[in-house]
mmCIF file of C-alpha atoms in Angstrom:
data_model
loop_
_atom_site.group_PDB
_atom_site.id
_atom_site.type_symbol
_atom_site.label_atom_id
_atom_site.label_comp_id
_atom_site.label_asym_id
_atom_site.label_seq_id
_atom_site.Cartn_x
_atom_site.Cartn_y
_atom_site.Cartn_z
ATOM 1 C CA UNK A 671 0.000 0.000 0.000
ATOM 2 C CA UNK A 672 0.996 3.367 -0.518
ATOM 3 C CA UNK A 673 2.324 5.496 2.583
ATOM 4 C CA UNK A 674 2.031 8.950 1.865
ATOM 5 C CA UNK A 675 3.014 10.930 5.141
ATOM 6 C CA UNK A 676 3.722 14.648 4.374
ATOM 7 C CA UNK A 677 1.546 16.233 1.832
ATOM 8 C CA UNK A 678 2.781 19.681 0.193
ATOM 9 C CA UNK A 679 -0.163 21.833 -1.094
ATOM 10 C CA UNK A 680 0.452 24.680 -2.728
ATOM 11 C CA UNK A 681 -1.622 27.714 -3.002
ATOM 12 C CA UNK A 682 -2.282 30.808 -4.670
ATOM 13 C CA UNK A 683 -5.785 30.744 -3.267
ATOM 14 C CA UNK A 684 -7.292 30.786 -6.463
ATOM 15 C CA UNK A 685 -10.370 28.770 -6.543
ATOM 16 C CA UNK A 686 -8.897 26.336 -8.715
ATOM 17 C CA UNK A 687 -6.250 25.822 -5.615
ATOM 18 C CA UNK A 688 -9.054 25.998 -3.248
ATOM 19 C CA UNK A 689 -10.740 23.181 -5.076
ATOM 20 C CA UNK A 690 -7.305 21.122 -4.470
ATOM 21 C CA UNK A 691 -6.979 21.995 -1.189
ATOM 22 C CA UNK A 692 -10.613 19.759 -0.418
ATOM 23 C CA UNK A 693 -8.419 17.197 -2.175
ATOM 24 C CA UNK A 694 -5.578 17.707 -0.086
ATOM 25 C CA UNK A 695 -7.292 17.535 3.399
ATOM 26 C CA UNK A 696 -9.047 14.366 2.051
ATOM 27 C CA UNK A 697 -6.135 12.098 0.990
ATOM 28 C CA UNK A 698 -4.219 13.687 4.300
ATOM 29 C CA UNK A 699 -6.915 12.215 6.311
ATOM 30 C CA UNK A 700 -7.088 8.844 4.488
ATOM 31 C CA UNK A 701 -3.250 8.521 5.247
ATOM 32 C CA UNK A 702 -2.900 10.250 8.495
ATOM 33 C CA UNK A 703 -0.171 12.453 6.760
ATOM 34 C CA UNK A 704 0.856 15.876 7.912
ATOM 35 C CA UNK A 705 -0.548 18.903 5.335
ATOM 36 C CA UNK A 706 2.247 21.382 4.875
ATOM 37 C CA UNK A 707 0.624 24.988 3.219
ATOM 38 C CA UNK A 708 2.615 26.438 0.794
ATOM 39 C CA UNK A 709 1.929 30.166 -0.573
ATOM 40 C CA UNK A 710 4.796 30.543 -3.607
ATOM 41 C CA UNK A 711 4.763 34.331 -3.807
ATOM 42 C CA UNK A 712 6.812 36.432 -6.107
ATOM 43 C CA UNK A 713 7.717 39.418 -4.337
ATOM 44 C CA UNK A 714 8.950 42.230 -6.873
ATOM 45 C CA UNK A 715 11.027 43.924 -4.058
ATOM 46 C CA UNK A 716 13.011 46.563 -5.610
ATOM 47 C CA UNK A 717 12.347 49.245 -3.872
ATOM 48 C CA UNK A 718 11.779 51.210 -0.370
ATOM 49 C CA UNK A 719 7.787 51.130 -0.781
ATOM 50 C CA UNK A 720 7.775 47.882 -2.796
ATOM 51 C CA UNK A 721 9.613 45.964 -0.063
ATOM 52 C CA UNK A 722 7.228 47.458 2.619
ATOM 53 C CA UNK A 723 4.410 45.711 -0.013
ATOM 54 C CA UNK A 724 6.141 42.915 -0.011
ATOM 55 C CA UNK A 725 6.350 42.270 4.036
ATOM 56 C CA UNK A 726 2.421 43.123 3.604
ATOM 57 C CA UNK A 727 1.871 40.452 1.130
ATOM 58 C CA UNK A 728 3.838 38.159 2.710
ATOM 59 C CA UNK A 729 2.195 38.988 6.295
ATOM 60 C CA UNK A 730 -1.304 38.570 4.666
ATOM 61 C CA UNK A 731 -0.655 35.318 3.061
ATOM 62 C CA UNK A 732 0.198 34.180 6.600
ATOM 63 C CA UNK A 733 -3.160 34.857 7.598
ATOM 64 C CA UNK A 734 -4.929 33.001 4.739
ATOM 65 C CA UNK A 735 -2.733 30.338 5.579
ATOM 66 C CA UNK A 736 -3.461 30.121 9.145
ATOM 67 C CA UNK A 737 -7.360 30.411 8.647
ATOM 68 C CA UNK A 738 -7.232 27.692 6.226
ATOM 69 C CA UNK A 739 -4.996 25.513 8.475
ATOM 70 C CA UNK A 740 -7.948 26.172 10.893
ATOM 71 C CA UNK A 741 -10.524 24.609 8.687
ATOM 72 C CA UNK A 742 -8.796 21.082 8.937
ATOM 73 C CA UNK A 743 -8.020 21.299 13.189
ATOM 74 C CA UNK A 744 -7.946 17.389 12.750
ATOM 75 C CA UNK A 745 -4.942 17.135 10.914
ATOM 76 C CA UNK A 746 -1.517 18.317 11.240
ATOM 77 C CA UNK A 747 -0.835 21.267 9.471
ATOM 78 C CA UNK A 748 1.923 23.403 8.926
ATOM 79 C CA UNK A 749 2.409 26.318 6.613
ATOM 80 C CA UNK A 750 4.647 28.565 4.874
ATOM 81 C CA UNK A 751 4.930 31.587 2.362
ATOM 82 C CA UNK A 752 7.940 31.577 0.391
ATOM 83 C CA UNK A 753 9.472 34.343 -1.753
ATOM 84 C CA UNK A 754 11.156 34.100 -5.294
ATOM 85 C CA UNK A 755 10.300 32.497 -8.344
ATOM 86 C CA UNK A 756 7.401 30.083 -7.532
ATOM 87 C CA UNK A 757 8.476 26.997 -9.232
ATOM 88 C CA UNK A 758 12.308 26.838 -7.974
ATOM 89 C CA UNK A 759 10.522 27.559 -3.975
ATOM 90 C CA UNK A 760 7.966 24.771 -4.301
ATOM 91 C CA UNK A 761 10.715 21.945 -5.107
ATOM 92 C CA UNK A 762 12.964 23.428 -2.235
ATOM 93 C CA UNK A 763 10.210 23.510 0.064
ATOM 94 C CA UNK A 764 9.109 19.364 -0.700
ATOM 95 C CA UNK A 765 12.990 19.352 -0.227
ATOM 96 C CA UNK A 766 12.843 20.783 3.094
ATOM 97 C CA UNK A 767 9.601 19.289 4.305
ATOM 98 C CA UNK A 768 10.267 15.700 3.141
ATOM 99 C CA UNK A 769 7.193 15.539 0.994
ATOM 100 C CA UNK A 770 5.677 12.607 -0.578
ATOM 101 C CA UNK A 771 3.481 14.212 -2.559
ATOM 102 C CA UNK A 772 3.134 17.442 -3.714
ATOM 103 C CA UNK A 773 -0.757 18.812 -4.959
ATOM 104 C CA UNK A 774 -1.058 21.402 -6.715
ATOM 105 C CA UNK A 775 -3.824 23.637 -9.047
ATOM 106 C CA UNK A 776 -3.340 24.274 -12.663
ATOM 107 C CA UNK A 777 -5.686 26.753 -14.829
ATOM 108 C CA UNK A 778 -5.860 24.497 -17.689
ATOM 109 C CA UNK A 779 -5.341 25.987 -20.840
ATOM 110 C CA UNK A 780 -6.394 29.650 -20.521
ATOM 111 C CA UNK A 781 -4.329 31.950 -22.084
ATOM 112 C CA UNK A 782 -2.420 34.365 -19.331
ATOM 113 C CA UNK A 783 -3.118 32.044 -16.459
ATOM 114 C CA UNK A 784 -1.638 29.125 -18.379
ATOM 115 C CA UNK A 785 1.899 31.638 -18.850
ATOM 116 C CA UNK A 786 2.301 32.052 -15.377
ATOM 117 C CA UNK A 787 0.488 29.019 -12.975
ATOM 118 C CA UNK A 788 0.698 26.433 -15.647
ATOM 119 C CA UNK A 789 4.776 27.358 -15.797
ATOM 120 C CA UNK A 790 5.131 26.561 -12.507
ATOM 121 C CA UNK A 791 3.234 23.691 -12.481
ATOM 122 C CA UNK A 792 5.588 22.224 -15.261
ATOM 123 C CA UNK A 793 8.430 23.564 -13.243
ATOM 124 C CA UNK A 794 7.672 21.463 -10.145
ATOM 125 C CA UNK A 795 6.172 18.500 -12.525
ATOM 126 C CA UNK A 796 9.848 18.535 -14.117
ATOM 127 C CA UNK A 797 12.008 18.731 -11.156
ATOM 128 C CA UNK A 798 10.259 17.579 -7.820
ATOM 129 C CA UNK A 799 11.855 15.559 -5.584
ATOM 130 C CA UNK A 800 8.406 13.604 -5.144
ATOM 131 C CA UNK A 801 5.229 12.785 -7.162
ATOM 132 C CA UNK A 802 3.172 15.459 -8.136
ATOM 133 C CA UNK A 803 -0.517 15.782 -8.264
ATOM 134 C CA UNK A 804 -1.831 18.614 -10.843
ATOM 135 C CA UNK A 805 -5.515 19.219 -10.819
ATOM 136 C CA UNK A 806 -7.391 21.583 -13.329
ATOM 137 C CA UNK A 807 -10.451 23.192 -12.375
ATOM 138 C CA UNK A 808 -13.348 21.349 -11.958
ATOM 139 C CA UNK A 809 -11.180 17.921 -11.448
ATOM 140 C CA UNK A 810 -10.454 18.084 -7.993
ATOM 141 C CA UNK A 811 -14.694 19.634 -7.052
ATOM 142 C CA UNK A 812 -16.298 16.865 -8.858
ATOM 143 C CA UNK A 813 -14.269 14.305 -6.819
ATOM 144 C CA UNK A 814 -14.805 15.747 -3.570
ATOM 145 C CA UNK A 815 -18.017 16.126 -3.863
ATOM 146 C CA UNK A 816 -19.043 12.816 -5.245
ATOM 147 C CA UNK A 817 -17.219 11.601 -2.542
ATOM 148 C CA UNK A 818 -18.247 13.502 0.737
ATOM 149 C CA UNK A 819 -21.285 11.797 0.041
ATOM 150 C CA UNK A 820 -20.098 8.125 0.403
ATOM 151 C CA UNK A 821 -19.369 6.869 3.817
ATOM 152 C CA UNK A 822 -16.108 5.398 4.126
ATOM 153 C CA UNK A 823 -15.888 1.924 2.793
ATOM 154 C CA UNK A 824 -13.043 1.085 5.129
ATOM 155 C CA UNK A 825 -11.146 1.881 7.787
ATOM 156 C CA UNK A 826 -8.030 4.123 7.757
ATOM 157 C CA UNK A 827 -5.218 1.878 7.687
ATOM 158 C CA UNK A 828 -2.774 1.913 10.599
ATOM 159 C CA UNK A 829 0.467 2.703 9.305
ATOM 160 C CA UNK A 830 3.124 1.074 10.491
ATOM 161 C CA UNK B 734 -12.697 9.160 2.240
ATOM 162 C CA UNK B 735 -10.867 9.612 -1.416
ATOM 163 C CA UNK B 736 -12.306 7.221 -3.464
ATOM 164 C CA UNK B 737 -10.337 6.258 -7.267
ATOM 165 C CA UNK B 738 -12.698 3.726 -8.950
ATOM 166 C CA UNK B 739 -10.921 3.753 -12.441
ATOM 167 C CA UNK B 740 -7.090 4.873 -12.836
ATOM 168 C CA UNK B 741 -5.444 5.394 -16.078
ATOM 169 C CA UNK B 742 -1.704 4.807 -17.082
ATOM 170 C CA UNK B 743 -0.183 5.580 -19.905
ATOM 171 C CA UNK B 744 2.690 2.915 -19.748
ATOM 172 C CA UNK B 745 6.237 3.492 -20.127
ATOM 173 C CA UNK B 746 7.380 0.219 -21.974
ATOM 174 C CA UNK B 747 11.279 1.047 -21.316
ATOM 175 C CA UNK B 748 10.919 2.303 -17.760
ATOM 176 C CA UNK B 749 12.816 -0.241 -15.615
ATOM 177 C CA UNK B 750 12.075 -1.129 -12.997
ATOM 178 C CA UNK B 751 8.509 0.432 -12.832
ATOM 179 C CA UNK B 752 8.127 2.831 -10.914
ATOM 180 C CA UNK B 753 4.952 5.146 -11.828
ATOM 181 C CA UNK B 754 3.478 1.797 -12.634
ATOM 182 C CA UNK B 755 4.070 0.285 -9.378
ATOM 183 C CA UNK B 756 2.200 3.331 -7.921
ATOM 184 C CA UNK B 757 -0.859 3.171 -10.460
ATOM 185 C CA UNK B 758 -0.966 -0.575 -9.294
ATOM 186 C CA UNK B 759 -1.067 0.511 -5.469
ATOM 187 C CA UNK B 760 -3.110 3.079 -5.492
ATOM 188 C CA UNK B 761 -5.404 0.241 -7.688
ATOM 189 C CA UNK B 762 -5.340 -2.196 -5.073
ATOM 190 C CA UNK B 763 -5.792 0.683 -1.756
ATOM 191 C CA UNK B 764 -8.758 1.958 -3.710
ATOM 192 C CA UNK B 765 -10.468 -1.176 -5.311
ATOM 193 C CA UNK B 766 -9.983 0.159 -8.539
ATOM 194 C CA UNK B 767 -9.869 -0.854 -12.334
ATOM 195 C CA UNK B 768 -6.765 -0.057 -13.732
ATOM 196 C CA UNK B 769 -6.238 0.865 -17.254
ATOM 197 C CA UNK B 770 -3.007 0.830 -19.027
ATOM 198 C CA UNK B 771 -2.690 2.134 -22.185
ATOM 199 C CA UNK B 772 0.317 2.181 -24.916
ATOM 200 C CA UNK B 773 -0.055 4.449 -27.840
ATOM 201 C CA UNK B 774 2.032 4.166 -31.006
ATOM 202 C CA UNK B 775 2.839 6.767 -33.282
ATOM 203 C CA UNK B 776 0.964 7.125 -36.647
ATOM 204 C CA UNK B 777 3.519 7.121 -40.195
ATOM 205 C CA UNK B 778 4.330 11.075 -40.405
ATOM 206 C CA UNK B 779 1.951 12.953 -42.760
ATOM 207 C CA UNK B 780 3.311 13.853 -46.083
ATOM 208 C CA UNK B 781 6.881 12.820 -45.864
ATOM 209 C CA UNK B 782 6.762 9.577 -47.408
ATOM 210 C CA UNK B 783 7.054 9.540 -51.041
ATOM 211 C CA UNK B 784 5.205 6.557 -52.306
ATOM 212 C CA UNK B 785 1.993 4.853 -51.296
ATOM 213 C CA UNK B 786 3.966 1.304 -51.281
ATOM 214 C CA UNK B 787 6.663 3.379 -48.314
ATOM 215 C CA UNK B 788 3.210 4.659 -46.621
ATOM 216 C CA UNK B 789 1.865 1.039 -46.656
ATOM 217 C CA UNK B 790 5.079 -0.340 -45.266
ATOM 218 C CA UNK B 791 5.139 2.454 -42.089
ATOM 219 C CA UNK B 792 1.181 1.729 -41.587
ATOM 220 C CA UNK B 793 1.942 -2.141 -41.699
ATOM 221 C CA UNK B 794 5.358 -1.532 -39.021
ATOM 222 C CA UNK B 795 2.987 0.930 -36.871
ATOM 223 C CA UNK B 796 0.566 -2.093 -36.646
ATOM 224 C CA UNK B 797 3.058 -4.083 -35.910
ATOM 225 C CA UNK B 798 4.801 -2.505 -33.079
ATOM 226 C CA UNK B 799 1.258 -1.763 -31.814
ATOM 227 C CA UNK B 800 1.047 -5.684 -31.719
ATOM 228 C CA UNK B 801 3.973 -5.864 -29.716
ATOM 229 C CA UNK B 802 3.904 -3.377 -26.945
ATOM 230 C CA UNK B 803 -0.115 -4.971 -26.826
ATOM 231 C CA UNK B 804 1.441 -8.005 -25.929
ATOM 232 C CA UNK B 805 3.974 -6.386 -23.525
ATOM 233 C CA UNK B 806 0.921 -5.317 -21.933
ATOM 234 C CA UNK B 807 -0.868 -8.363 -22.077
ATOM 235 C CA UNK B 808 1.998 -9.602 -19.627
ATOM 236 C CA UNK B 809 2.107 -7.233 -17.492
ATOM 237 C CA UNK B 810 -1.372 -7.471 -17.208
ATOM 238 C CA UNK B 811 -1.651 -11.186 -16.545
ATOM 239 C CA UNK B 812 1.384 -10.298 -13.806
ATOM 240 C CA UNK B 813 -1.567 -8.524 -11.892
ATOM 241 C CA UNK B 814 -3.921 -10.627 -9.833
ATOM 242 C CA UNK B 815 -5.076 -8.867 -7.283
ATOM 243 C CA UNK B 816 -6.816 -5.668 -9.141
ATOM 244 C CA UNK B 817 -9.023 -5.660 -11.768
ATOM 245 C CA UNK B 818 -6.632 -4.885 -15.231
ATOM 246 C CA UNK B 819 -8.114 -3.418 -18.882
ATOM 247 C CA UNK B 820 -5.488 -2.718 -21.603
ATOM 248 C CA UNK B 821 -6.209 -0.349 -24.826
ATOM 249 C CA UNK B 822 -3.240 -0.367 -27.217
ATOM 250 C CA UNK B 823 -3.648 3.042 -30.076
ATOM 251 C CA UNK B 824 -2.276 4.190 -33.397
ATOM 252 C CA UNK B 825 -2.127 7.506 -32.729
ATOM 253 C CA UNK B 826 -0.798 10.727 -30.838
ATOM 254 C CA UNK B 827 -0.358 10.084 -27.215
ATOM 255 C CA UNK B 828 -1.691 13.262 -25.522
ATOM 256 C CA UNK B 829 -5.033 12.802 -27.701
ATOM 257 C CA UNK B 830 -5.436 9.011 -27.302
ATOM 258 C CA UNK B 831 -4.958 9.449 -23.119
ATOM 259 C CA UNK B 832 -6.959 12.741 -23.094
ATOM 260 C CA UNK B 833 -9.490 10.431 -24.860
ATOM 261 C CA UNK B 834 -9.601 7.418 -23.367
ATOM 262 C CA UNK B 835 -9.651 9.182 -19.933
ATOM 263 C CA UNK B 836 -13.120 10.850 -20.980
ATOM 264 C CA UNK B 837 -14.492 7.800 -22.163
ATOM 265 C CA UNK B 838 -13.418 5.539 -19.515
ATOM 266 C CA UNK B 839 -14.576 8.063 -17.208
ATOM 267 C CA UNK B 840 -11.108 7.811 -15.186
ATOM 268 C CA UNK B 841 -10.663 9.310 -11.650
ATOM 269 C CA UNK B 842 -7.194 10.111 -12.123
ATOM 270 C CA UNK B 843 -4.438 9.247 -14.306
ATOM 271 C CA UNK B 844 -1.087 8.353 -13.214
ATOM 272 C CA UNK B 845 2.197 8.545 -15.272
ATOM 273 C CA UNK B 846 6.006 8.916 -15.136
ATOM 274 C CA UNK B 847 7.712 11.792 -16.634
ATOM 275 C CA UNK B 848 10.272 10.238 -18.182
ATOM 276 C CA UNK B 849 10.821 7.625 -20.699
ATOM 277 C CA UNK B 850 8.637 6.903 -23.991
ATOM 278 C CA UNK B 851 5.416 5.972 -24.420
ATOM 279 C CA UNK B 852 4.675 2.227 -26.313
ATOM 280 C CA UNK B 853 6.909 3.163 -29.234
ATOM 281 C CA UNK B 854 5.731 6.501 -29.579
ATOM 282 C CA UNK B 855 8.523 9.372 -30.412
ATOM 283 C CA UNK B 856 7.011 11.881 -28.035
ATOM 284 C CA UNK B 857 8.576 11.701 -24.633
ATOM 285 C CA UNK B 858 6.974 11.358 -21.640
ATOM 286 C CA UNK B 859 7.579 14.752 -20.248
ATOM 287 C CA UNK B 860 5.786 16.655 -22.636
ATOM 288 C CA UNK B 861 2.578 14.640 -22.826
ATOM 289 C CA UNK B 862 2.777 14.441 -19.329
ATOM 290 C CA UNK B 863 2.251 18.536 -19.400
ATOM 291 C CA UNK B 864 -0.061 18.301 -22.348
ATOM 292 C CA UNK B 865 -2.169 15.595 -20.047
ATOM 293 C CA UNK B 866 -2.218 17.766 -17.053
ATOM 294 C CA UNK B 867 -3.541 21.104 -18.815
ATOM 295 C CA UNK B 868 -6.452 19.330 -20.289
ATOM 296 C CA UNK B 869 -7.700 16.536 -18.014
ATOM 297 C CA UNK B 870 -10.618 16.840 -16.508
ATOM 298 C CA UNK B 871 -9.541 14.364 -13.718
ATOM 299 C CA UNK B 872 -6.591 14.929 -11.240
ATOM 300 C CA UNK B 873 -3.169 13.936 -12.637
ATOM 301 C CA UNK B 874 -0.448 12.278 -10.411
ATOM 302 C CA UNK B 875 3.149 13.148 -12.061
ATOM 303 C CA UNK B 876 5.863 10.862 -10.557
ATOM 304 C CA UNK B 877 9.854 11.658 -12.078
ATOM 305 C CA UNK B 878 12.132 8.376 -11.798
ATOM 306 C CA UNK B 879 15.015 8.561 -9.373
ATOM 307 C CA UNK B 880 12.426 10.915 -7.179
ATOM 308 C CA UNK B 881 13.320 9.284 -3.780
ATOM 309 C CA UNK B 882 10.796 9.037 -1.164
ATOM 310 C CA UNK B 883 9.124 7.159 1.009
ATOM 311 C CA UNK B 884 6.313 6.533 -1.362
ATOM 312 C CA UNK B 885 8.939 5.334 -4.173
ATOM 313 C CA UNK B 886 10.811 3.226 -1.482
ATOM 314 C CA UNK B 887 7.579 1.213 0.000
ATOM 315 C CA UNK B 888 6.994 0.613 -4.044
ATOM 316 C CA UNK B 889 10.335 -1.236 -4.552
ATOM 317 C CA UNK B 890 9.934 -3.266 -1.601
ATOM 318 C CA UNK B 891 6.059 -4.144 -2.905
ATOM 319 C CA UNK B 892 7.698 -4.794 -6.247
ATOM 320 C CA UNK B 893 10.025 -7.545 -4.736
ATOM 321 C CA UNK B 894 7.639 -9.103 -2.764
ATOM 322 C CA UNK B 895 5.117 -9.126 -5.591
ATOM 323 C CA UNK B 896 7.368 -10.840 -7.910
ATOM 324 C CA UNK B 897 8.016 -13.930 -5.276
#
């Protein structure tokens, strides 16, 4: 069977993450794995007022991250912003955290979005130190969904 | 809990040992699921072949290496007992025939390596495995060979076992 204990989900709290993140709890409560948060943002610190920005953004992802980590209060969660180019900080962060498996959003095929998430998606697909999990919108909702209303058909294993 | 009823793999034919295959196959058995593995061949290139008789001959050698990575599959799906195993062999481009047969089968997620080939396709994995992601409409689980983990080491270990 396959023992998945540290997940890595990455945000940029679009709703197509947000749909992942449902995804994310799930299989992190089916393997009793610890959730680690990740908000890749590119800070574009080059000046006095832009770095104050910056510390802003960076202080407000914290938040988001926090008040989603309070959704799941069952699971172990841990969270983190990084800074610098997306792609290159997601890979060094499932470095850091030992991830298994890293899920992530992708916007499909839609112009602009595709440039910049769909680039780092295929940054982290290429070079990850773990497997990957890309969903496109709609992917990850329709599974949840279908699936919140099942009742469990097992048990959670006990992992060794 | 996460439920996969039907998982989709686009095998790798040359991938030793395998890896991404040896997690489709898990994930088969922890979820009760079909699996599907699929090998795609590439079609004679449009318009470069002079005569008909040189365009019959590259139809008649795609058939026949479809025949033979069908029958690779036929193994490997005879090796597995303990999941239920379907096997679609295609003339045709691999990101289309996946994106296809993942709509049709009505897959929950499709599970492939990164590296490698595809049946004897030219396209590398790599880049249908990005042209799979962007259009799916189920989740796609990337796994790169040589990406050590915990997940790829309880894998090896199954694979040993399995083979006994």
């Amino acid at each position: 069977m396959i023992h998945i204990r540290t997940i890595l989900h990455c945000t940029d709290f679009s709703e197509t993450a947000q749909q992942a993140w449902y995804v994310s709890q799930m299989l992190a409560r089916d393997h009793c794995a610890k959730l680690v948060l990740v908000h890749a943002g590119e800070s574009g610190a080059s000046s006095f007022e832009n770095e104050a920005t910056a510390v802003d953004l960076v202080d407000s992802a914290y938040d988001r991250l926090r008040s989603m980590a309070e959704q799941a209060p069952e699971l172990r969660v841990s969270f983190e912003v990084t800074t610098g180019k997306p792609g290159p900080a997601i890979v060094e962060a499932a470095q850091k955290w030992n991830a298994d498996l890293i899920i992530m959003g992708t916007h499909g095929q839609t112009g602009l979005d595709r440039m910049i998430v769909g680039s780092v998606a295929e940054y982290v697909v290429r070079n990850a130190p773990c497997a990957v999990m890309t969903l496109k919108p709609g992917s990850g909702w329709a599974l949840s969904q279908e699936r919140s209303l099942e009742k469990p058909v097992r048990n959670v294993d006990v992992i060794s | 809990m996460l439920k996969f009823t039907s998982i989709l793999h686009p095998i790798d034919l040359s991938e030793t040992p395998q890896y991404s295959l040896s997690v489709a196959h898990s994930l088969a058995r922890d979820h009760h699921a079909r699996l599907i593995l699929i090998t795609v061949v590439a079609p004679p290139p449009p318009g470069v072949l002079p005569t008909e008789e040189m365009l019959i001959a590259s139809e008649t050698l795609s058939a026949r290496y479809l025949r033979q990575a069908v029958n690779q599959l036929k193994a490997i799906a005879d090796s597995i007992t303990d999941v239920p195993v379907s096997i679609f062999g295609f003339i045709g481009l691999a990101g289309d025939v996946i994106i296809k047969v993942a709509n049709e089968q009505n897959v929950d997620l499709i599970v492939m390596g990164t590296h490698g080939r595809i049946g004897f396709s030219h396209f590398f994995m790599g880049s249908i495995a990005e042209y799979v992601m962007t259009r799916a409409t189920c989740p796609v689980l990337t796994i790169r060979p040589g990406a050590s983990s915990h997940l790829g080491k309880t894998i090896e270990t199954e694979l040993v076992s399995s083979n006994k």
